[in-house]
Tab-separated table of C-alpha atoms in Angstrom:
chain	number	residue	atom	x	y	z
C	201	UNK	CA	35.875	6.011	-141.230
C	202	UNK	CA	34.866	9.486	-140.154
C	203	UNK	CA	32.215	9.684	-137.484
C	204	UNK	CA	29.532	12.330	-136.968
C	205	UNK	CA	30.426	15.220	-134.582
C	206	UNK	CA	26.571	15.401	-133.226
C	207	UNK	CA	24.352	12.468	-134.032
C	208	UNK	CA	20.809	13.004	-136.268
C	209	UNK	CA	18.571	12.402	-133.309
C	210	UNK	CA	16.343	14.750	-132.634
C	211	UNK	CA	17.775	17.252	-135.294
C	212	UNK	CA	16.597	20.338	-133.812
C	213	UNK	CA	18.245	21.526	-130.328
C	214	UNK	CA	16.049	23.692	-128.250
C	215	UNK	CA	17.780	25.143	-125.274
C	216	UNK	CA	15.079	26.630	-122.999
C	217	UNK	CA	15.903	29.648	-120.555
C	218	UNK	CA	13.339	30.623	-118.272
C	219	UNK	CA	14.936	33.915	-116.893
C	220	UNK	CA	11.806	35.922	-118.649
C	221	UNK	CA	9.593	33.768	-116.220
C	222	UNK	CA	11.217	34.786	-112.841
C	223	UNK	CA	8.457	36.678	-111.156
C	224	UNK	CA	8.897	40.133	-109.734
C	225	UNK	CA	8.865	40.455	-105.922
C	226	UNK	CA	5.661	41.420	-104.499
C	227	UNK	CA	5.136	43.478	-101.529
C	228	UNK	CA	1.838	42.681	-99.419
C	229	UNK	CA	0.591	46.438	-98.746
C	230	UNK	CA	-1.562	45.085	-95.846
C	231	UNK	CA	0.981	43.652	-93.388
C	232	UNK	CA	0.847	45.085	-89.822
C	233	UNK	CA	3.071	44.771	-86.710
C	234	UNK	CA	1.655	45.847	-82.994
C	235	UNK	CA	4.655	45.842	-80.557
C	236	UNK	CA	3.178	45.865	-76.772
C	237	UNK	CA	3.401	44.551	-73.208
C	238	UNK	CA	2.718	41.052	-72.422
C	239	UNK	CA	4.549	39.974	-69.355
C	240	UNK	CA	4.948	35.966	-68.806
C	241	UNK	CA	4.009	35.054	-72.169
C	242	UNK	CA	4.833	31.985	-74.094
C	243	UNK	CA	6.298	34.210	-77.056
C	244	UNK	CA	9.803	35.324	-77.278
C	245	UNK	CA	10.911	38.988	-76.206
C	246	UNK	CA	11.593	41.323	-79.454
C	247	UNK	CA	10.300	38.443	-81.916
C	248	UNK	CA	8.005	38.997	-84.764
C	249	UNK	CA	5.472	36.444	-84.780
C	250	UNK	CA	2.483	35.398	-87.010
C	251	UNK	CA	-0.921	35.662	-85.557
C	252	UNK	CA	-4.211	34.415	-87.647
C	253	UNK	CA	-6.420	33.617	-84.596
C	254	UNK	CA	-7.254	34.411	-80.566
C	255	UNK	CA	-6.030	30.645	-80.307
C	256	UNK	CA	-2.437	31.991	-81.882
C	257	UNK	CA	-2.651	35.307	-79.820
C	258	UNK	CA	-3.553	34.270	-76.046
C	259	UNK	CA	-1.472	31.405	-77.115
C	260	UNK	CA	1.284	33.273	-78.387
C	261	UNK	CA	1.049	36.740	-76.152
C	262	UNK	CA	-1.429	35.610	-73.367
C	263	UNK	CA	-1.153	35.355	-69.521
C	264	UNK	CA	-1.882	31.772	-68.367
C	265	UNK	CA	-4.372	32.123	-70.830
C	266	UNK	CA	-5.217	35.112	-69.849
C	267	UNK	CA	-5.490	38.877	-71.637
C	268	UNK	CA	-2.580	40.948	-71.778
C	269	UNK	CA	-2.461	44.357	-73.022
C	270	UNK	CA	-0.705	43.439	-76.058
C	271	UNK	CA	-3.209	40.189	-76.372
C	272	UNK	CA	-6.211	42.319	-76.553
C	273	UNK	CA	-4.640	44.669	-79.519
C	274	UNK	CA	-3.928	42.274	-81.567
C	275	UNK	CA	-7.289	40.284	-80.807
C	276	UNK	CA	-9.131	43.836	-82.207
C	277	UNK	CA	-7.177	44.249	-85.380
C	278	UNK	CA	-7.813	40.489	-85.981
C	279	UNK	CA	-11.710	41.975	-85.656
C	280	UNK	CA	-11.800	44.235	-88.758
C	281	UNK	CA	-13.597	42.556	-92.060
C	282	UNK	CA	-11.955	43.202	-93.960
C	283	UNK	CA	-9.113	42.109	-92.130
C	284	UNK	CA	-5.020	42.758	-92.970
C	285	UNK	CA	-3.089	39.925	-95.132
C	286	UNK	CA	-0.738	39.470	-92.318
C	287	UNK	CA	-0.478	40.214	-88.169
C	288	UNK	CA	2.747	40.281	-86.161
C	289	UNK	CA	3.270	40.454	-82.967
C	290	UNK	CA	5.818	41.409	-80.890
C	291	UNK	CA	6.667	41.653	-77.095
C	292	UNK	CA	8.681	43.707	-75.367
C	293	UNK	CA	11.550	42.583	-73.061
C	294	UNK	CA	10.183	44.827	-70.722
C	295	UNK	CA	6.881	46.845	-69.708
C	296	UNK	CA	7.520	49.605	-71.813
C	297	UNK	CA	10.880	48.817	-73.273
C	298	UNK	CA	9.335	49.836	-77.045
C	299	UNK	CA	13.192	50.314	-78.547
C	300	UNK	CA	14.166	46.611	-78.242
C	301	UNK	CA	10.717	45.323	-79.376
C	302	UNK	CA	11.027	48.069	-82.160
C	303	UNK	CA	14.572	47.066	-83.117
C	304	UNK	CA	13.666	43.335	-83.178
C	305	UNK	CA	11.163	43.993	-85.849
C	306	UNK	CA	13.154	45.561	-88.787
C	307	UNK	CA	14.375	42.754	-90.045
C	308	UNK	CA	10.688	41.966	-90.770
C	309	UNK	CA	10.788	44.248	-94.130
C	310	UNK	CA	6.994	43.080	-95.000
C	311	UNK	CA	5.141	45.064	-92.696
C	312	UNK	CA	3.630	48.149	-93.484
C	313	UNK	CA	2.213	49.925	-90.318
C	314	UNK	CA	3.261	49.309	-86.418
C	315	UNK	CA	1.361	50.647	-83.200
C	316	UNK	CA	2.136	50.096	-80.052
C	317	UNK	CA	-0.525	47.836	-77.896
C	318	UNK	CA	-2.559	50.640	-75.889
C	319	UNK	CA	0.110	52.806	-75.512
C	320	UNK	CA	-1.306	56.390	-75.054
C	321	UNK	CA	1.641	58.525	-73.417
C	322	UNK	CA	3.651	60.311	-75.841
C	323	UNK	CA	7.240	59.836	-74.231
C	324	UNK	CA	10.147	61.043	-74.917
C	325	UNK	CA	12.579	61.664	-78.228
C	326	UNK	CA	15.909	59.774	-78.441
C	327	UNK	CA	18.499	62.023	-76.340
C	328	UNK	CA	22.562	60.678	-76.709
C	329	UNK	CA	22.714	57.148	-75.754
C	330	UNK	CA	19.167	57.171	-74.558
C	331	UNK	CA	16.680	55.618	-76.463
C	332	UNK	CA	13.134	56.862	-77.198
C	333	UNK	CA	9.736	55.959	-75.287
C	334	UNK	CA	6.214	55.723	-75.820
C	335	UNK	CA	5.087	56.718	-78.875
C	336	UNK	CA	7.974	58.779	-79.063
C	337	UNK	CA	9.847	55.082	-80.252
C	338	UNK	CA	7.221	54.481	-82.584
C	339	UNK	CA	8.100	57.352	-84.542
C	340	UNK	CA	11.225	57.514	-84.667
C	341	UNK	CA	10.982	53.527	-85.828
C	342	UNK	CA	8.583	54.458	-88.677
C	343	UNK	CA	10.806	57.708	-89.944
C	344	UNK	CA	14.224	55.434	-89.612
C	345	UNK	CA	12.721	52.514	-91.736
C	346	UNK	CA	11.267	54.603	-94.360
C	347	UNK	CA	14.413	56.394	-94.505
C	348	UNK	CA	16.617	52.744	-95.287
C	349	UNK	CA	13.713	51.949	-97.842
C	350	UNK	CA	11.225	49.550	-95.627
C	351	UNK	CA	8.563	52.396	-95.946
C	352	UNK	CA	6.130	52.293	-92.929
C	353	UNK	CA	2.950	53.958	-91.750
C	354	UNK	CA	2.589	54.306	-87.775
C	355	UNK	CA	-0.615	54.536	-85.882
C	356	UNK	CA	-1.344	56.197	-82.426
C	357	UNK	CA	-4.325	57.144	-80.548
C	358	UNK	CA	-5.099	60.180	-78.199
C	359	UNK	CA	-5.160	58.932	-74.738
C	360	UNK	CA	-9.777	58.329	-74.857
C	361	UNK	CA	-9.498	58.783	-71.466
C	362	UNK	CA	-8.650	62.769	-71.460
C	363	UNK	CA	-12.112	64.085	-70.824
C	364	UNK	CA	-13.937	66.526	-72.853
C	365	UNK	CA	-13.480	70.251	-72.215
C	366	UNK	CA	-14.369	73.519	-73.981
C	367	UNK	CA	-10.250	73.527	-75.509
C	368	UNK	CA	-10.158	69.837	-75.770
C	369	UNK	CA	-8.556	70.086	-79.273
C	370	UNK	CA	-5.577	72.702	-78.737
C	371	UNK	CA	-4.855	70.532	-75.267
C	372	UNK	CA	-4.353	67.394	-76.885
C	373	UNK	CA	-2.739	68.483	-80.133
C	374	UNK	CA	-0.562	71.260	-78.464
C	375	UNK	CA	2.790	71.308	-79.135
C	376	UNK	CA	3.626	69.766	-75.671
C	377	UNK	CA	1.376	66.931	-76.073
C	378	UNK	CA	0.710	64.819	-79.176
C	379	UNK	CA	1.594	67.702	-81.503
C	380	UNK	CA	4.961	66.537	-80.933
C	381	UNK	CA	4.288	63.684	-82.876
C	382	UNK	CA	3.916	65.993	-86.443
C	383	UNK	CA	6.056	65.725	-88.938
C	384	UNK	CA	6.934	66.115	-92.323
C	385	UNK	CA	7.051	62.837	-93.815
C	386	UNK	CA	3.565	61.816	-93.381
C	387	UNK	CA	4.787	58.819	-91.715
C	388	UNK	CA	2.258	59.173	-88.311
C	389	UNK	CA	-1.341	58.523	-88.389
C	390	UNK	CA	-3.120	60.030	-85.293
C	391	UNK	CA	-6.453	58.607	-84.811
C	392	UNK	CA	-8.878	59.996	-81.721
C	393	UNK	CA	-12.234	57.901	-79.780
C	394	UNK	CA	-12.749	59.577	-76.550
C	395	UNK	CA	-14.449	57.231	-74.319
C	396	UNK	CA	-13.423	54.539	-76.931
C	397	UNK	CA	-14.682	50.742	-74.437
C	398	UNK	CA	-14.495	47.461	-75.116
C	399	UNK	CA	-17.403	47.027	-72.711
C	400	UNK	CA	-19.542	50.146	-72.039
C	401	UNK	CA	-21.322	47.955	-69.062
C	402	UNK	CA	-18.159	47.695	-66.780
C	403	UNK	CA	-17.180	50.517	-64.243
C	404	UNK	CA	-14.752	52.185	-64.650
C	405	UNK	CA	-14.847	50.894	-68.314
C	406	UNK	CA	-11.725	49.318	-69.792
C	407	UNK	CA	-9.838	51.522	-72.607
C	408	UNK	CA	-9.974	49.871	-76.392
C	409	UNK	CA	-6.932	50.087	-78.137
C	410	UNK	CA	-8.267	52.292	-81.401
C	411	UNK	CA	-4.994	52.976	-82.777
C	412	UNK	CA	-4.895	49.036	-83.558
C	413	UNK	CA	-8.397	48.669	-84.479
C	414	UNK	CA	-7.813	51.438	-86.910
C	415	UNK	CA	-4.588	50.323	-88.255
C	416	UNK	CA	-6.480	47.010	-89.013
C	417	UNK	CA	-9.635	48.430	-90.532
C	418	UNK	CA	-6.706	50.421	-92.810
C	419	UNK	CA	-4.447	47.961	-93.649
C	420	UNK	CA	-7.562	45.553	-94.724
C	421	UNK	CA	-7.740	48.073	-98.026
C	422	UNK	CA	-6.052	48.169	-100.912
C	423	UNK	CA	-3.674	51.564	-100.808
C	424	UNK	CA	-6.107	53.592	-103.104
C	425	UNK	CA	-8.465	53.431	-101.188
C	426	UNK	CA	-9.782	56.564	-98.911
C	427	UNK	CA	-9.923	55.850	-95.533
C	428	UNK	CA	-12.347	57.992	-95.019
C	429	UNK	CA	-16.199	56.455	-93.514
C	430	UNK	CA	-14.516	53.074	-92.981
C	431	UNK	CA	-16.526	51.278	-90.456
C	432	UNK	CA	-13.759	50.557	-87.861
C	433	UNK	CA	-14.957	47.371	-85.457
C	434	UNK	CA	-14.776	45.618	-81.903
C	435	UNK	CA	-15.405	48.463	-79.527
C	436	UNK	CA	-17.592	51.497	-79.360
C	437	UNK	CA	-17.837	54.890	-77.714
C	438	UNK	CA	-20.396	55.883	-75.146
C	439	UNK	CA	-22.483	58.455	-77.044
C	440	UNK	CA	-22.097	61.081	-73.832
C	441	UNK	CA	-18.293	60.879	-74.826
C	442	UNK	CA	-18.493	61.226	-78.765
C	443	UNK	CA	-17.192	64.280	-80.615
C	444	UNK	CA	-19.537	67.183	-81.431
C	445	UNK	CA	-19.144	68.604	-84.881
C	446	UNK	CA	-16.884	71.344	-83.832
C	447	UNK	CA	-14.532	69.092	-82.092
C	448	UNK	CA	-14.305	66.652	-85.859
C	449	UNK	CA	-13.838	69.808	-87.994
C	450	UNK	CA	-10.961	71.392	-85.392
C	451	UNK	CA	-9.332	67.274	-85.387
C	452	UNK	CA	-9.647	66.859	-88.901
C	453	UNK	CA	-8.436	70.319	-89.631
C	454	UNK	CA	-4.999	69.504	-87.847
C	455	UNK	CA	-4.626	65.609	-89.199
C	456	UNK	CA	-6.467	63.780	-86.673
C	457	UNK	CA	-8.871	60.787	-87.484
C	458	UNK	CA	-11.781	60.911	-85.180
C	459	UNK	CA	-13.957	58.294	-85.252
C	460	UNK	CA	-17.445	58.787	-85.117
C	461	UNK	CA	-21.272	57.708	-85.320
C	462	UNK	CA	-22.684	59.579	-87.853
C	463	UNK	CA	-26.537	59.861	-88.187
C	464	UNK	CA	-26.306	59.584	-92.097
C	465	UNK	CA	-24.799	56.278	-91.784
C	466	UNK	CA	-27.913	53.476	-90.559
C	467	UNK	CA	-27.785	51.580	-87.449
C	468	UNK	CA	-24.687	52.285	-85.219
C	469	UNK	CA	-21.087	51.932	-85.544
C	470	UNK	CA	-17.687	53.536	-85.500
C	471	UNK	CA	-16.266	55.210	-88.655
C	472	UNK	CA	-13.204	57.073	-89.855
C	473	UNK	CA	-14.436	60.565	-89.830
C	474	UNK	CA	-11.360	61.824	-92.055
C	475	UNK	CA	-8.686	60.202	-94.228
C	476	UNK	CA	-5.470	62.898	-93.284
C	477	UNK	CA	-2.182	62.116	-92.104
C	478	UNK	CA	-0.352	63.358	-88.677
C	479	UNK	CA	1.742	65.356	-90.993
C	480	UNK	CA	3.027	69.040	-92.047
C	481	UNK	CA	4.093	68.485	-95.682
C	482	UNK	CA	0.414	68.635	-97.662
C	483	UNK	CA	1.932	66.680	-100.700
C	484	UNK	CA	1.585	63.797	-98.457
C	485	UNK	CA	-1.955	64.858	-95.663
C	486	UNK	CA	-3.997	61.782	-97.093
C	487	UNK	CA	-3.183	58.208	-95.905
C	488	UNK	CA	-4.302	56.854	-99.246
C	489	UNK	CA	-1.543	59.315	-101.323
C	490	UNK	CA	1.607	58.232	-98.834
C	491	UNK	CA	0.338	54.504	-99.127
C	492	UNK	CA	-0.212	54.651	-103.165
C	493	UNK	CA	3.093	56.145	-103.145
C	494	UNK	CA	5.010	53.368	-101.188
C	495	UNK	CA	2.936	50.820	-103.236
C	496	UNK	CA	3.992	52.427	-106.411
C	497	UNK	CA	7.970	52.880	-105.595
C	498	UNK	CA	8.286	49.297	-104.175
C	499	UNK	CA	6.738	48.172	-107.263
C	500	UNK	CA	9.381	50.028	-109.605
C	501	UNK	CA	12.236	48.898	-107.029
C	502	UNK	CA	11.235	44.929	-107.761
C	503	UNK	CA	10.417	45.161	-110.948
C	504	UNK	CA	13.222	46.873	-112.353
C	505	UNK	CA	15.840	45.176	-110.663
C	506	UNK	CA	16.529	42.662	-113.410
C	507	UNK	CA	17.607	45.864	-115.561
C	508	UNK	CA	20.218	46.231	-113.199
C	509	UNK	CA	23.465	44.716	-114.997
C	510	UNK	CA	21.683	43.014	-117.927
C	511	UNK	CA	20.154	46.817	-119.822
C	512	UNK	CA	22.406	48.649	-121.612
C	513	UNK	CA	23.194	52.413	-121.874
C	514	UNK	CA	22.258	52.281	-126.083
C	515	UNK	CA	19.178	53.102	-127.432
C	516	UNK	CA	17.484	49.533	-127.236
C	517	UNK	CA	18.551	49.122	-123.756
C	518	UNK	CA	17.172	52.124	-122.386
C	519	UNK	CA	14.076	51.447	-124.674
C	520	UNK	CA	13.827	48.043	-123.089
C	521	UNK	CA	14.050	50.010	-119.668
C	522	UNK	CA	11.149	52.106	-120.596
C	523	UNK	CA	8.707	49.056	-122.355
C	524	UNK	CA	9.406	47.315	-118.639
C	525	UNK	CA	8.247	50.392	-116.884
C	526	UNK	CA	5.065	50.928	-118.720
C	527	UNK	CA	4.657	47.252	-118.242
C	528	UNK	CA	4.704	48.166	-114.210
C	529	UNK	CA	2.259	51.162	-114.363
C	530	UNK	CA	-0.176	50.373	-117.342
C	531	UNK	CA	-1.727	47.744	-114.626
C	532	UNK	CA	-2.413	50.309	-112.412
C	533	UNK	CA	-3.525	52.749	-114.439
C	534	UNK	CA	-6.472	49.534	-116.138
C	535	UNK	CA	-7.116	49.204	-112.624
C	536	UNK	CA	-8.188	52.773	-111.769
C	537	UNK	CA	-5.249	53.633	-109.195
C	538	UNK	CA	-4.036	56.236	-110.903
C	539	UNK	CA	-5.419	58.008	-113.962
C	540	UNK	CA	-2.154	58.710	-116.143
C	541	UNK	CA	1.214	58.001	-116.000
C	542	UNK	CA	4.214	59.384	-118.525
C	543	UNK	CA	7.658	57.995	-118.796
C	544	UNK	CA	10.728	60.424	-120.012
C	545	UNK	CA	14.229	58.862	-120.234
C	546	UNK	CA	16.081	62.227	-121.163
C	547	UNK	CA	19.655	59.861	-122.448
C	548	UNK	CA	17.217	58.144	-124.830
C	549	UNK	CA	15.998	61.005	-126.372
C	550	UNK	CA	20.011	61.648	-127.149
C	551	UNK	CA	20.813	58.236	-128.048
C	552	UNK	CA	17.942	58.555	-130.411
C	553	UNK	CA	19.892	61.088	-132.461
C	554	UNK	CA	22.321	59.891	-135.003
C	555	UNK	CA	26.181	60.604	-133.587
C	556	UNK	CA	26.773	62.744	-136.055
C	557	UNK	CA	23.614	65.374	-134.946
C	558	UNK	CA	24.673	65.206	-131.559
C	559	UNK	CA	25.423	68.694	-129.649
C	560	UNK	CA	28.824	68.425	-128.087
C	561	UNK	CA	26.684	69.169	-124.395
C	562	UNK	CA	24.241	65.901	-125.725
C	563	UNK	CA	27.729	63.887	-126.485
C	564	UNK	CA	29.110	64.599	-122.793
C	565	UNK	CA	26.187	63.588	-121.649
C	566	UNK	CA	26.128	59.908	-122.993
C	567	UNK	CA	29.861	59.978	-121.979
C	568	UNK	CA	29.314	60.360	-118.417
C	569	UNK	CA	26.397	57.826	-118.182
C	570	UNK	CA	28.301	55.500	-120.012
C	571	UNK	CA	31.371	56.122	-117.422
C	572	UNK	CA	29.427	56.312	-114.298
C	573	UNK	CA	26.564	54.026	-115.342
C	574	UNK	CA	24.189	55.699	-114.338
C	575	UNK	CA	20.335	56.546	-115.748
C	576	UNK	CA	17.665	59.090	-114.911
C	577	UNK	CA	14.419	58.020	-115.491
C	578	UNK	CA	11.721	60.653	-114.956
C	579	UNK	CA	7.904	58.930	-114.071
C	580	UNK	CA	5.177	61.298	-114.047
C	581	UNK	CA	1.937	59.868	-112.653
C	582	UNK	CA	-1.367	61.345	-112.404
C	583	UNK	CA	-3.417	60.206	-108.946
C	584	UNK	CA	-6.922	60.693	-108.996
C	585	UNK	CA	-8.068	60.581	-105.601
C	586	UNK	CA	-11.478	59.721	-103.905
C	587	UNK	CA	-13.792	62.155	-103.332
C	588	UNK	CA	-13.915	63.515	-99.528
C	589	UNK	CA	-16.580	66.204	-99.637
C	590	UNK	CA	-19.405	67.101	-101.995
C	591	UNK	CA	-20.497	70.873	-101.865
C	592	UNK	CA	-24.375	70.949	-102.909
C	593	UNK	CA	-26.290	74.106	-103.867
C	594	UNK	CA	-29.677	73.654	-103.418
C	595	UNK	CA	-32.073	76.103	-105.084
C	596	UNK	CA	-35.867	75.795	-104.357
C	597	UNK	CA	-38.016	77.785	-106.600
C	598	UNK	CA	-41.827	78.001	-107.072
């Protein structure tokens, strides 16, 4: 008697593949690292560690329950509303030892800005088998990640002690002093509070950490948004020791965030008085461009990696490769990040062509991307930024 290869039961066969439900990787754009002193604490030298209270961060970083410098940095960018998705922080091995702390935290390749706890002094550059200092080591750790693909923002402060004086704007940015912290990557954010206290009722008053306030009050907003009149909080600046407007047009001028107290603004606080970069390339002088920019590449990165061995070099594959990039962008163009976006796969455009109308220059073309397996893809997007000054004319007339 012959027997059935596949019995009746259930008659239909439905195989079900869930590969087109494997999310892409997201990247929190609001993860923050500060790397600082805090001698005799609890927490592991050079370790990234999660912070989401004081409880975790005098536990964690504290002194016999006590303040340390790196303790009180974190406790101020654990102050800003809104506050960052995510706080690390790291000790050094030793006071000062920024390098080791530094090189313990890029395998951390979530966070998108360091400082260094309170650290004002701008050190020195890596020289042979020295390594950098001060903020010196910051930099350098910023430009190196960036450059291997963990893009990262850096924030430092101008020492608030350096008193005012009639050429208090080419002494602090000369090229001997924090100048030397420009560059071309727009990788540095320099932020400046003279006089910037914790507790303006103390003598000789103790020295807030800005540069981690700041990176807090930044990091707490999506990447579009301009930094620019962002109420930074948990300190303040005596008003004898606040810039005059001369001193905020010559900082912001030259990249530097001062933070003031303007009159427009009711009651009193501490704002973001510009929204530039520490930088020297002016594609990339606004901290909201270089942080749409990282948000928009890391985006690509993740969400085209599944093309990667699976999309072909033939007209549907490289169609499929542009359908999955509009897919990426159209959400941020609904959402108002950027304004227009345009997608050119120049191969495409060939393989679109039948063989036969081919130009032998179009032909060699699809032969070498076919042999090397490689793809240009060509993303034009159109950034509308946030408006940073209004010129009004007004006209009275009888």
């Amino acid at each position: 008697m012959a027997t059935l290869v596949q019995p009746a039961f259930p008659f239909v066969d439905v195989i079900i593949d869930t590969s087109a439900l494997v999310p892409a990787a997201q990247r929190s754009p609001g993860v923050v690292a500060v790397v600082g002193n805090a001698d005799g604490a609890a927490a592991p030298a050079s370790t990234p560690l999660v912070v989401t209270s004081h409880a975790d961060v005098i536990g964690l970083f504290g002194k016999n329950n006590a303040a340390t410098a790196l303790s009180r940095s974190l406790d101020l960018v654990l102050a800003q509303d809104p506050r960052p998705s995510k706080v690390y922080g790291v000790r050094t091995p030793a006071a000062g030892n920024y390098a080791a702390a530094l090189a313990g935290l890029e395998a951390a390749d979530d966070v998108t800005f360091v400082c260094l706890a309170g650290e004002t002094a701008v050190g020195a550059a890596t020289n042979g088998g020295t390594p950098a200092t001060g903020l010196r080591a910051l930099a350098e750790h910023v430009e190196t990640m960036s450059a291997a693909g963990n893009r990262r923002m850096a924030v430092a402060m101008i020492d608030p002690a350096i008193a005012r004086t009639a050429t208090y704007v080419d002494t602090v940015l000369a090229s001997g002093s924090y100048g030397a912290l420009k560059s071309a990557t727009g990788r540095m954010i320099l932020v400046a509070a003279r006089g910037a206290t914790t507790d303006e009722t103390a003598s000789p008053n103790p020295v807030a950490d800005a540069a981690a306030a700041v990176m807090g009050a930044i990091a707490g907003h999506t990447p579009a948004t301009s930094v620019v009149l962002k109420q930074v909080r948990g300190f303040t600046v005596p008003i004898g020791q606040q810039y005059v407007p001369a001193e905020v047009t010559g900082l912001a001028g030259q990249g530097v965030i001062p933070l003031i107290d303007p009159a427009l603004v009711p009651g009193t606080g501490l704002f973001l008085g510009d929204g530039g970069t520490f930088s020297t390339d002016p594609a990339r002088n606004y901290v909201d461009i270089c942080r749409v920019l990282d948000d928009i590449e890391f985006r690509l990165r993740a969400g085209l990696i599944g093309t990667v061995g699976d999309a072909r070099i033939t007209k549907a594959g490289l169609t499929s490769v542009r359908v999955r990039v509009e897919g990426i962008l159209g959400p941020l163009q609904l959402g108002a990040v950027i304004d227009d976006f345009a997608v050119t796969i120049p191969l495409l455009a060939i393989l679109a062509l039948p063989e036969s109308a081919r130009s032998a220059a179009e032909q060699a073309q699809v032969v070498t991307a076919r042999q090397t397996r490689q793809v240009s893809v060509l993303i034009s997007v159109t950034y509308g930024p946030a408006v940073h000054r209004l010129n009004v004319t007004l006209a009275p007339q009888f």
